Coordinates of C-alpha atoms and ligand atoms in Angstrom, one line a residue:
Chain A
M31 CA 83.5 49.5 185.1
K32 CA 87.2 50.4 185.2
I33 CA 87.8 54.1 186.0
L34 CA 91.1 56.0 185.8
V35 CA 91.3 59.4 187.6
C36 CA 94.0 61.8 186.5
I37 CA 95.5 63.5 189.5
S38 CA 97.5 66.7 189.2
H39 CA 99.7 67.7 192.1
V40 CA 99.3 71.4 192.6
P41 CA 100.1 74.2 195.2
D42 CA 97.4 74.6 197.8
T43 CA 94.9 77.3 196.8
T44 CA 96.1 79.6 199.6
S45 CA 99.7 79.5 198.4
K46 CA 101.6 82.6 197.7
I47 CA 103.2 82.1 194.3
N48 CA 106.9 82.7 194.0
F49 CA 109.5 81.7 191.4
S50 CA 113.2 80.8 191.4
D51 CA 115.7 83.7 191.3
D52 CA 116.0 83.4 187.5
N53 CA 112.2 83.2 187.3
K54 CA 112.5 80.0 185.3
M55 CA 110.8 77.8 187.8
F56 CA 108.1 77.7 190.4
D57 CA 109.6 78.0 193.8
N58 CA 108.0 75.2 195.9
Q59 CA 109.7 76.3 199.2
G60 CA 107.2 76.2 202.0
V61 CA 104.4 75.4 199.6
Q62 CA 101.8 72.7 200.5
F63 CA 100.7 70.5 197.6
V64 CA 97.3 69.1 197.2
I65 CA 95.1 67.1 194.7
N66 CA 94.0 69.7 192.1
P67 CA 90.5 70.7 193.3
N68 CA 88.8 69.9 189.9
D69 CA 90.4 66.4 190.1
E70 CA 89.2 65.9 193.7
F71 CA 85.6 66.5 192.6
G72 CA 86.2 63.8 190.0
L73 CA 87.9 61.4 192.4
T74 CA 85.0 61.7 194.8
R75 CA 82.5 61.0 192.0
A76 CA 84.6 57.9 191.1
M77 CA 84.3 56.7 194.7
W78 CA 80.5 56.8 194.4
F79 CA 80.8 54.7 191.2
K80 CA 83.0 52.3 193.2
E81 CA 80.6 52.1 196.2
K82 CA 77.3 52.0 194.3
Q83 CA 78.2 50.4 190.9
N84 CA 81.1 48.2 191.8
A85 CA 83.7 50.2 189.7
T86 CA 87.4 49.9 190.2
V87 CA 89.2 53.2 190.5
D88 CA 92.9 53.7 189.6
V89 CA 94.6 57.1 189.9
I90 CA 97.4 58.3 187.7
N91 CA 99.9 61.1 187.8
V92 CA 102.7 62.1 185.5
G93 CA 105.4 63.5 187.7
S94 CA 108.5 62.9 189.8
S95 CA 108.6 61.1 193.2
V96 CA 107.6 64.4 195.0
T97 CA 104.0 63.8 193.9
E98 CA 103.7 60.4 195.7
P99 CA 102.2 61.9 198.9
T100 CA 99.4 63.3 196.7
L101 CA 98.8 59.9 195.1
R102 CA 98.8 58.2 198.6
K103 CA 96.2 60.7 199.6
A104 CA 94.0 59.6 196.7
L105 CA 94.6 56.0 197.8
A106 CA 93.6 56.9 201.3
I107 CA 90.4 58.5 200.0
G108 CA 89.6 55.1 198.5
A109 CA 91.3 54.6 195.1
D110 CA 92.5 51.0 194.5
K111 CA 95.7 51.5 192.8
A112 CA 98.0 54.4 191.8
I113 CA 100.2 54.8 188.8
R114 CA 103.0 57.3 188.5
I115 CA 104.7 57.9 185.2
D116 CA 108.1 58.9 186.3
S117 CA 109.1 62.2 184.7
E118 CA 109.3 66.0 185.0
P119 CA 106.4 67.1 182.8
I120 CA 107.2 69.7 180.2
D121 CA 103.8 70.8 179.0
G122 CA 100.2 69.6 178.8
F123 CA 100.9 67.7 175.6
F124 CA 103.7 65.8 177.3
V125 CA 101.4 64.7 180.1
A126 CA 98.5 63.8 177.8
K127 CA 100.9 61.7 175.6
Q128 CA 102.1 59.7 178.6
I129 CA 98.6 59.0 179.8
S130 CA 97.4 58.2 176.3
D131 CA 100.2 55.7 175.8
Y132 CA 99.4 54.1 179.2
I133 CA 95.7 53.7 178.5
T134 CA 96.2 52.4 175.0
S135 CA 97.9 49.3 176.6
N136 CA 95.7 49.4 179.8
P137 CA 92.2 50.3 178.6
Y138 CA 89.6 51.9 180.9
D139 CA 85.9 52.6 180.5
L140 CA 86.0 56.0 182.0
I141 CA 88.8 58.5 182.4
I142 CA 88.1 61.4 184.8
A143 CA 90.4 64.4 184.7
G144 CA 89.9 68.0 185.9
R145 CA 88.7 70.7 183.5
E146 CA 92.0 72.5 184.3
S147 CA 94.8 72.4 186.8
I148 CA 95.0 75.4 189.1
D149 CA 98.8 75.9 188.5
Y150 CA 99.5 76.0 184.8
N151 CA 95.8 76.4 183.8
G152 CA 96.3 74.9 180.4
A153 CA 92.8 73.3 180.4
M154 CA 94.0 70.9 177.7
V155 CA 95.1 67.5 179.2
P156 CA 91.8 65.7 179.0
G157 CA 91.0 67.1 175.5
L158 CA 94.5 66.1 174.2
I159 CA 94.1 62.6 175.6
A160 CA 90.7 62.4 173.8
G161 CA 92.3 63.6 170.6
L162 CA 95.1 61.1 170.8
T163 CA 93.0 58.1 171.8
K164 CA 89.8 59.1 169.8
M165 CA 87.7 58.6 172.9
N166 CA 84.5 60.5 173.4
F167 CA 85.2 63.7 175.4
I168 CA 83.1 66.2 177.4
T169 CA 84.6 68.9 179.6
N170 CA 83.2 71.3 182.1
C171 CA 81.3 68.4 183.3
T172 CA 79.0 69.1 186.2
N173 CA 77.0 65.8 186.4
L174 CA 77.7 62.3 185.2
E175 CA 75.5 59.2 185.4
I176 CA 76.4 55.9 183.8
E177 CA 74.2 52.9 183.2
N178 CA 75.1 49.9 180.9
N179 CA 78.0 51.6 179.3
F180 CA 75.9 54.6 178.4
A181 CA 76.6 58.0 179.9
T182 CA 74.4 61.0 180.6
L183 CA 76.2 64.2 181.4
E184 CA 75.7 67.8 182.1
R185 CA 78.1 70.3 180.6
E186 CA 78.3 73.9 181.8
I187 CA 78.2 76.4 178.9
D188 CA 78.4 80.2 178.8
G189 CA 75.1 81.2 180.4
G190 CA 73.6 77.8 181.0
K191 CA 74.0 74.1 180.7
E192 CA 73.3 71.3 178.3
I193 CA 72.5 67.6 178.7
L194 CA 74.5 65.2 176.6
T195 CA 74.6 61.4 176.1
C196 CA 77.2 59.1 174.7
N197 CA 78.7 55.6 174.9
L198 CA 81.7 54.6 176.9
P199 CA 84.7 54.7 176.7
L200 CA 84.6 58.3 177.7
I201 CA 87.0 61.0 179.1
I202 CA 85.7 64.0 181.0
G203 CA 87.1 67.2 182.3
G204 CA 85.3 67.5 185.7
Q205 CA 84.6 70.3 188.1
K206 CA 82.4 71.2 191.1
G207 CA 78.9 69.9 190.5
L208 CA 80.1 66.3 189.8
V209 CA 79.9 66.2 193.5
E210 CA 79.4 69.1 195.9
E211 CA 82.0 70.7 198.2
S212 CA 80.4 69.0 201.2
D213 CA 80.8 65.6 199.5
L214 CA 84.6 65.8 199.4
R215 CA 86.3 63.3 201.7
I216 CA 89.1 63.8 204.2
P217 CA 91.0 60.5 204.5
N218 CA 90.5 58.8 207.9
M219 CA 93.1 56.8 209.9
R220 CA 91.9 53.5 208.4
G221 CA 92.1 54.8 204.9
I222 CA 95.6 56.2 205.5
M223 CA 96.8 52.9 206.9
Q224 CA 95.3 50.9 204.0
A225 CA 96.8 53.3 201.5
R226 CA 100.3 52.2 202.6
Q227 CA 99.5 48.7 201.5
K228 CA 98.0 49.6 198.2
P229 CA 100.0 49.3 194.9
L230 CA 101.7 52.4 193.6
D231 CA 103.3 51.4 190.3
V232 CA 106.1 53.6 189.0
I233 CA 106.6 53.2 185.3
P234 CA 109.1 54.9 183.0
C235 CA 107.9 57.6 180.7
S236 CA 107.4 56.7 177.1
D237 CA 108.8 59.6 175.1
L238 CA 109.8 63.2 175.6
D239 CA 107.7 64.9 173.0
S240 CA 106.3 68.3 173.9
K241 CA 104.9 71.2 171.9
T242 CA 105.3 74.2 174.1
K243 CA 107.8 75.4 176.7
S244 CA 107.4 77.7 179.7
I245 CA 110.3 80.1 179.5
K246 CA 110.0 82.6 182.3
F247 CA 107.5 83.5 185.0
Q248 CA 106.6 86.9 186.3
K249 CA 104.4 88.2 189.1
P250 CA 101.8 90.9 188.3
A251 CA 103.1 94.4 188.8
P252 CA 102.3 95.8 192.3
R253 CA 99.0 97.6 192.1
E254 CA 98.2 101.1 192.9
E255 CA 96.6 101.8 196.3
V256 CA 92.8 101.6 196.2
K257 CA 91.0 104.9 195.9
L258 CA 88.6 105.1 198.8
V259 CA 85.4 107.0 198.3
S260 CA 83.2 108.0 201.3
S261 CA 79.9 106.3 201.4
D262 CA 78.4 109.9 201.7
N263 CA 79.9 110.8 198.3
L264 CA 78.8 108.1 195.9
D265 CA 78.6 110.8 193.1
Q266 CA 82.3 110.9 193.3
L267 CA 82.5 107.2 192.7
I268 CA 80.4 107.4 189.6
E269 CA 82.3 110.4 188.4
M270 CA 85.6 108.5 188.8
L271 CA 84.3 105.3 187.1
H272 CA 83.0 107.5 184.2
N273 CA 85.9 109.9 183.7
E274 CA 88.9 108.2 185.1
A275 CA 88.4 104.5 184.7
K276 CA 86.1 105.0 181.7
V277 CA 84.0 102.0 182.5
L278 CA 80.6 103.7 182.8
Chain B
M147 CA 101.2 80.7 155.3
S148 CA 98.4 82.6 157.0
V149 CA 96.7 83.4 160.3
L150 CA 93.3 81.8 160.7
A151 CA 91.0 83.5 163.2
Y152 CA 88.0 81.4 164.2
I153 CA 85.0 83.5 165.4
E154 CA 82.0 82.2 167.3
S155 CA 78.3 83.0 166.8
T156 CA 75.0 82.2 168.4
K157 CA 72.0 81.7 166.1
G158 CA 73.7 83.3 163.2
I159 CA 74.9 86.4 165.1
I160 CA 78.6 87.0 165.6
K161 CA 79.5 86.9 169.3
K162 CA 81.0 90.0 170.8
N163 CA 84.3 88.4 171.6
A164 CA 84.9 88.0 167.8
F165 CA 85.8 91.7 167.5
E166 CA 88.7 91.2 169.9
I167 CA 89.8 88.0 168.2
V168 CA 89.8 89.7 164.8
S169 CA 91.6 92.8 166.2
Y170 CA 94.3 90.6 167.7
S171 CA 94.6 88.3 164.7
S172 CA 94.9 91.2 162.3
A173 CA 97.8 92.7 164.4
L174 CA 99.4 89.2 164.6
A175 CA 99.2 88.7 160.8
K176 CA 100.8 92.1 160.3
Q177 CA 103.6 91.3 162.8
L178 CA 104.2 88.0 160.9
G179 CA 103.8 89.6 157.5
I180 CA 101.2 87.1 156.4
E181 CA 97.6 87.1 155.4
L182 CA 94.7 87.0 157.8
I183 CA 91.7 84.7 157.0
V184 CA 88.6 84.7 159.3
L185 CA 86.5 81.7 159.6
S186 CA 82.8 81.9 160.6
I187 CA 80.3 79.1 160.9
N188 CA 76.6 79.7 160.0
V189 CA 76.9 83.5 159.9
D190 CA 75.4 85.1 156.9
D191 CA 76.4 88.7 157.5
N192 CA 80.0 89.0 158.4
S193 CA 80.3 92.7 157.4
E194 CA 80.9 94.0 160.9
L195 CA 84.2 92.2 161.1
S196 CA 85.7 94.5 158.4
K197 CA 85.8 97.2 161.0
Y198 CA 88.5 95.4 162.9
G199 CA 90.8 94.4 160.1
A200 CA 89.2 91.4 158.5
T201 CA 89.7 91.3 154.7
R202 CA 89.0 87.7 153.8
I203 CA 86.2 85.6 155.2
V204 CA 85.8 81.9 154.8
K205 CA 82.2 81.0 155.5
V206 CA 81.0 77.6 156.4
L207 CA 77.2 77.3 156.1
N208 CA 75.8 74.0 157.3
P209 CA 72.8 73.6 159.6
E210 CA 74.2 70.5 161.0
L211 CA 76.8 72.7 162.7
D212 CA 74.2 74.7 164.5
N213 CA 74.6 72.7 167.7
F214 CA 78.2 72.9 168.9
D215 CA 80.0 69.6 168.9
A216 CA 83.7 70.1 169.9
K217 CA 85.1 67.3 167.8
I218 CA 83.1 68.1 164.7
T219 CA 83.6 71.9 164.9
G220 CA 87.3 71.4 165.7
N221 CA 87.7 69.2 162.7
V222 CA 86.0 71.7 160.4
I223 CA 88.4 74.3 161.6
A224 CA 91.3 71.9 160.9
Q225 CA 90.1 71.3 157.4
V226 CA 90.0 75.0 156.7
A227 CA 93.3 75.5 158.3
K228 CA 94.9 72.8 156.1
D229 CA 93.2 74.2 153.0
I230 CA 94.5 77.7 153.5
N231 CA 97.8 76.5 154.9
A232 CA 97.3 78.3 158.2
T233 CA 100.4 78.4 160.4
H234 CA 98.8 80.4 163.3
I235 CA 95.2 79.9 164.5
V236 CA 93.6 82.3 166.9
I237 CA 90.6 81.2 169.0
S238 CA 88.7 82.7 172.0
S239 CA 88.7 81.6 175.7
S240 CA 85.0 80.8 175.6
V241 CA 83.8 77.6 177.2
D242 CA 83.2 76.1 173.8
S243 CA 86.5 77.2 172.3
K244 CA 88.5 75.9 175.3
Y245 CA 86.6 72.6 174.9
M246 CA 87.4 72.3 171.2
A247 CA 91.0 73.6 171.2
P248 CA 92.8 70.5 172.4
L249 CA 91.0 68.3 169.8
L250 CA 91.9 70.8 167.1
T251 CA 95.5 70.7 168.4
I252 CA 95.7 67.0 167.8
D253 CA 94.0 67.2 164.4
L254 CA 96.7 69.6 163.3
E255 CA 99.6 68.2 165.3
A256 CA 99.9 71.7 166.6
G257 CA 101.0 73.3 169.8
Y258 CA 98.4 75.2 171.8
L259 CA 98.7 77.9 174.5
S260 CA 95.6 79.0 176.4
N261 CA 95.0 82.3 178.3
V262 CA 97.3 84.3 176.0
V263 CA 97.2 88.0 176.8
E264 CA 99.6 89.7 174.4
L265 CA 101.0 89.7 170.9
P266 CA 104.2 87.6 170.6
S267 CA 107.3 89.1 172.2
N268 CA 109.4 87.0 169.9
L269 CA 108.8 85.2 166.7
N270 CA 111.6 82.7 166.9
P271 CA 110.9 80.8 169.0
F272 CA 107.3 82.0 168.9
T273 CA 106.8 83.4 172.4
V274 CA 103.7 84.8 174.0
K275 CA 102.7 85.9 177.5
R276 CA 99.9 84.0 179.2
T277 CA 98.4 84.0 182.6
S278 CA 99.0 81.0 184.9
F279 CA 98.5 80.0 188.5
T280 CA 95.0 81.3 188.1
N281 CA 96.0 84.8 187.5
K282 CA 98.5 84.9 190.3
A283 CA 101.3 85.0 187.7
F284 CA 102.2 85.5 184.1
C285 CA 104.3 83.1 182.0
D286 CA 106.3 83.7 178.8
A287 CA 105.8 80.5 176.9
S288 CA 106.8 79.4 173.4
I289 CA 105.2 77.1 170.9
V290 CA 107.8 74.9 169.2
S291 CA 105.6 73.0 166.7
D292 CA 105.1 74.3 163.2
I293 CA 101.4 75.1 163.6
K294 CA 100.5 77.3 166.6
I295 CA 97.2 77.7 168.2
I296 CA 96.7 80.7 170.4
G297 CA 93.8 80.9 172.8
L298 CA 93.3 84.6 173.6
S299 CA 92.1 85.6 177.0
S300 CA 89.0 87.7 176.8
N301 CA 89.4 91.5 177.3
A302 CA 93.2 91.2 177.3
F303 CA 94.1 92.7 174.0
G304 CA 91.0 94.9 173.4
I305 CA 89.3 96.0 170.2
I306 CA 91.2 98.0 167.6
E307 CA 89.2 99.6 164.8
N308 CA 90.8 99.2 161.4
E309 CA 88.3 99.6 158.5
S310 CA 89.0 97.2 155.7
T311 CA 87.2 95.8 152.6
L312 CA 85.9 92.3 152.8
S313 CA 85.9 89.4 150.4
E314 CA 83.9 86.3 151.2
E315 CA 84.1 82.7 150.0
V316 CA 82.1 79.7 151.0
Y317 CA 83.8 76.5 152.1
N318 CA 82.1 73.1 152.2
P319 CA 83.7 70.9 154.8
S320 CA 83.0 67.2 155.3
L321 CA 81.6 66.4 158.7
L322 CA 82.8 63.7 161.1
Q323 CA 80.3 61.3 162.5
K324 CA 78.5 62.5 165.7
N325 CA 79.2 60.4 168.7
I326 CA 77.7 62.7 171.4
T327 CA 74.0 63.5 171.4
L328 CA 72.7 66.8 172.6
K329 CA 69.5 66.2 174.6
S330 CA 68.7 69.6 175.7
T331 CA 70.1 73.1 176.4
E332 CA 69.1 75.2 179.3
K333 CA 70.0 78.9 179.0
I334 CA 69.2 81.2 181.8
S335 CA 66.9 83.4 179.8
G336 CA 66.9 87.2 179.8
K337 CA 70.2 87.2 181.6
I338 CA 73.6 88.2 180.3
S339 CA 76.2 85.5 181.0
I340 CA 79.4 86.2 183.0
A341 CA 81.5 85.3 180.0
D342 CA 79.7 87.9 177.8
A343 CA 79.3 90.7 180.3
D344 CA 81.2 94.0 180.3
V345 CA 80.2 94.5 183.9
V346 CA 79.7 91.9 186.6
V347 CA 78.1 92.6 190.0
S348 CA 79.1 90.0 192.6
G349 CA 77.8 89.3 196.1
G350 CA 79.3 87.5 199.0
R351 CA 78.4 86.2 202.4
G352 CA 78.2 89.8 203.7
L353 CA 74.8 90.0 202.1
K354 CA 73.5 87.7 204.8
G355 CA 71.0 85.6 202.8
P356 CA 69.5 84.9 199.4
E357 CA 66.5 87.1 200.3
N358 CA 68.8 90.1 200.0
W359 CA 70.0 89.4 196.4
N360 CA 67.6 92.0 195.0
L361 CA 70.4 94.5 195.9
V362 CA 72.8 92.7 193.5
E363 CA 70.2 92.1 190.9
D364 CA 68.8 95.7 190.9
L365 CA 72.3 97.1 190.5
A366 CA 73.1 94.6 187.8
D367 CA 69.9 95.6 185.9
T368 CA 70.9 99.2 186.0
L369 CA 74.3 98.5 184.6
G370 CA 73.3 95.7 182.2
A371 CA 75.6 93.5 184.2
A372 CA 75.8 89.8 184.9
T373 CA 75.5 88.6 188.5
A374 CA 78.0 86.5 190.2
C375 CA 78.8 85.3 193.7
S376 CA 81.6 84.0 196.0
K377 CA 82.0 80.3 196.6
P378 CA 80.4 79.9 200.0
V379 CA 77.3 81.7 198.7
S380 CA 76.8 79.0 196.0
D381 CA 77.9 76.2 198.4
M382 CA 75.1 77.3 200.8
G383 CA 72.6 77.3 197.9
W384 CA 71.9 81.0 198.1
R385 CA 72.8 81.3 194.4
P386 CA 73.2 78.7 191.6
H387 CA 76.7 77.2 191.1
S388 CA 76.8 78.8 187.7
E389 CA 77.4 82.1 189.4
H390 CA 80.3 80.9 191.5
V391 CA 83.4 82.8 190.4
G392 CA 87.0 82.4 191.5
Q393 CA 89.8 80.0 191.3
T394 CA 87.5 77.0 191.5
G395 CA 84.6 78.7 189.8
K396 CA 84.3 80.7 186.6
P397 CA 87.0 83.1 185.6
V398 CA 86.0 86.7 185.2
A399 CA 87.7 89.1 182.9
T400 CA 85.3 92.1 182.6
N401 CA 85.8 95.8 182.3
L402 CA 84.2 96.4 185.7
Y403 CA 83.8 94.0 188.6
I404 CA 81.8 95.2 191.6
A405 CA 82.2 93.1 194.7
I406 CA 79.6 93.5 197.5
G407 CA 80.2 91.9 200.9
I408 CA 83.0 89.8 199.6
S409 CA 86.2 89.6 201.8
G410 CA 88.7 89.1 199.0
A411 CA 90.1 85.7 199.8
I412 CA 93.1 84.7 197.7
Q413 CA 91.0 82.0 195.9
H414 CA 88.3 84.5 195.0
L415 CA 90.8 87.2 193.8
A416 CA 92.6 84.7 191.7
G417 CA 89.6 84.1 189.5
I418 CA 88.5 87.8 189.1
N419 CA 91.9 89.5 188.9
S420 CA 92.0 89.9 185.2
S421 CA 89.0 92.3 185.3
K422 CA 90.1 95.8 184.4
V423 CA 88.5 97.8 187.1
K424 CA 87.5 96.4 190.5
V425 CA 85.2 98.2 192.9
V426 CA 84.7 96.8 196.4
I427 CA 81.9 97.7 198.8
N428 CA 82.6 96.2 202.3
N429 CA 81.9 97.4 205.9
D430 CA 85.3 96.2 207.1
P431 CA 88.1 98.5 206.1
E432 CA 90.5 95.7 206.8
A433 CA 88.9 93.4 204.3
P434 CA 91.7 92.0 202.0
F435 CA 89.7 93.0 198.9
F436 CA 90.7 96.7 199.5
K437 CA 94.3 95.7 198.7
A438 CA 93.2 94.3 195.3
A439 CA 90.6 96.8 194.2
D440 CA 90.9 100.1 192.3
Y441 CA 88.0 101.8 194.0
G442 CA 86.5 101.1 197.4
V443 CA 83.6 102.2 199.6
V444 CA 83.8 101.3 203.3
G445 CA 80.2 101.0 204.3
D446 CA 77.2 98.8 204.9
A447 CA 76.0 97.2 201.7
F448 CA 72.4 97.6 202.7
D449 CA 72.8 101.3 202.9
V450 CA 75.4 101.9 200.1
V451 CA 74.1 99.7 197.3
P452 CA 70.5 101.0 197.0
R453 CA 71.8 104.6 197.1
L454 CA 74.5 103.8 194.5
N455 CA 71.8 102.2 192.3
E456 CA 69.6 105.2 192.4
K457 CA 72.4 107.5 191.5
L458 CA 73.6 105.2 188.7
K459 CA 70.0 105.1 187.3
A460 CA 70.0 108.9 187.2
F461 CA 73.5 108.9 185.6
K462 CA 72.4 106.4 183.0
A463 CA 69.2 108.3 182.2
Q464 CA 71.3 111.5 181.7
N465 CA 74.0 109.9 179.6
S466 CA 72.0 107.7 177.3
Ligands
FAD79 C1 90.2 74.9 197.7 C2 89.5 76.2 197.8 C3 89.0 76.8 196.7 C4 88.3 78.0 196.8 N1 87.8 78.6 195.6 C5 87.1 79.7 195.8 C6 86.5 80.4 194.6 O1 86.7 79.9 193.5 N2 85.8 81.5 194.8 C7 85.6 82.0 196.0 O2 84.9 83.1 196.0 N3 86.1 81.5 197.1 C8 86.8 80.3 197.0 N4 87.2 79.7 198.1 C9 86.8 80.3 199.4 C10 87.5 81.4 199.9 O3 88.6 81.0 200.7 C11 86.6 82.3 200.9 O4 86.2 81.5 201.9 C12 85.4 82.9 200.2 O5 85.8 83.6 199.0 C13 84.8 83.9 201.1 O6 83.6 84.3 200.6 P1 82.9 85.7 201.0 O7 83.9 86.8 200.7 O8 81.6 85.8 200.4 O9 82.7 85.5 202.6 P2 83.4 86.1 203.8 O10 84.9 85.8 203.7 O11 82.7 85.6 205.0 O12 83.3 87.6 203.6 C14 82.2 88.4 203.8 C15 82.5 89.8 203.7 O13 81.4 90.6 203.8 C16 81.6 91.7 204.6 N5 80.3 92.2 205.1 C17 79.6 91.6 206.1 N6 78.5 92.4 206.3 C18 78.5 93.4 205.4 C19 77.6 94.4 205.1 N7 76.5 94.6 205.8 N8 78.0 95.3 204.1 C20 79.2 95.2 203.5 N9 80.0 94.2 203.7 C21 79.7 93.3 204.7 C22 82.6 91.3 205.6 O14 83.4 92.3 206.1 C23 83.4 90.3 204.9 O15 84.6 90.9 204.3 C24 88.0 78.6 198.1 C25 88.5 78.0 199.2 C26 89.2 76.8 199.1 C27 89.8 76.2 200.3

């Protein structure tokens, strides 16, 4: 089984988010970048397929050379090969188009992406790839088993979950549940050393088509101070929620 | 040219988020000076939508669409959109709509923005505000393709009453072949989901253990609320993963979010920030959540929550 894991390179979850002076770009000064958490769950699940079912695992990122340390980290965790499509992504469609073009000439049985990236939160790349390639697609995927080219999956839905089956090739949008937090792997020294020798192919981007543009960013307005209510005066809290906030 | 609003239903009943979708779409159609058409699937009675500005309903009635399949439903919407020459399509941020949206986008060669919170600030280029960086920021973004798909954040625009008269027509789409089989659905019965709830009561590590969750559940019962939890609480198995909210869990955008024994870590806040009113109950006055909340009680949850619950019960009894 050939697996491709899509890796988004995103600011660490603890990052304070700031923008350039003209608010047109994310300011990456002093920001640590990591593998997008939803993608990391998928990468770990892919490692299990590699170890238990002999799969090969490639990772792919659409981005400039600054994302290479993130791809090397994925190699150190155990991926076999990395592919970087050299570009500055414009939007989710742009990223999906690049990956679709790549997998059309380099087919895989299973593509694992995250349900969304924690930076632009578009939640569309895996679905757009599915639309472009006509592959089966399931997102919010919290469990995945594959036997003989046949997949059984669990999808989280509003207020519950459902069990689905389909044939490969398949693309999923993954999240926690594919593996648990405690299953995530921290690269060890050996993995890091090996990662240096593994292939990281850089390929040019295929076209520059995009459908949307981010124009300007803005931080939320500073909030008003919290209104503290004494624990001896909970009636006041109810009164405020009723009359002032109007939520009761 | 027209605006197409797609509304969701469960078992023939319109979902509550439909009223916001129709309110927004009606305002959008007015701003664009074009007609609004509302699409419902397997809903017999759409009359309630007329309260929010719907005038023309396209009904698709086909039992094969009862079980949601993102590709097939997305394609039905695409067929209707082409038929009525829709230039703007408005959908919700439900799990199903977010699943279907990118497939619809490709079907229509459209451009799609998710998490949109306002009407367009500019029509040329078509520019809307959306949340990004998991609610740590907003982004003005434009859609440059001819057909535009807008995924509206829940509870961002609100409901606007606008009584209208409805006309209905039935549309018979052709259905794509099913490639994904639904084996079973498990709904947590008798419980309101986080996505549908007006109020969410959420518990953190401060509650010490799963045996104390009656505090959260009793309060949620009184308020008709959904229950949620912080990430470590679900990681430790105190609560199911489906209750995990925050940056790596479910997003919450309710009217009222009550956080009990949750410190307010940046990843937690990111996911719940778009809730309108936030109340925190925490025994540590230095807990970061107090900087992000609207109302706060410094106190021991084991003392405060049961008393608050009793008072709320009395309040509800009086005001219902
Ligand atoms: C990559 C990544 C992603 C993450 N994503 C998420 C996410 O999506 N959602 C999320 O929630 N977290 C997330 N986290 C974890 C986050 O950083 C915090 O660790 C977590 O939110 C803390 O949970 P908590 O508030 O329940 O626990 P704690 O931080 O331990 O806080 C417990 C609070 O309870 C209070 N308390 C204790 N006793 C009482 C009492 N008797 N009465 C009242 N209050 C009391 C304490 O004062 C304290 O403030 C993520 C972390 C990482 C690294």
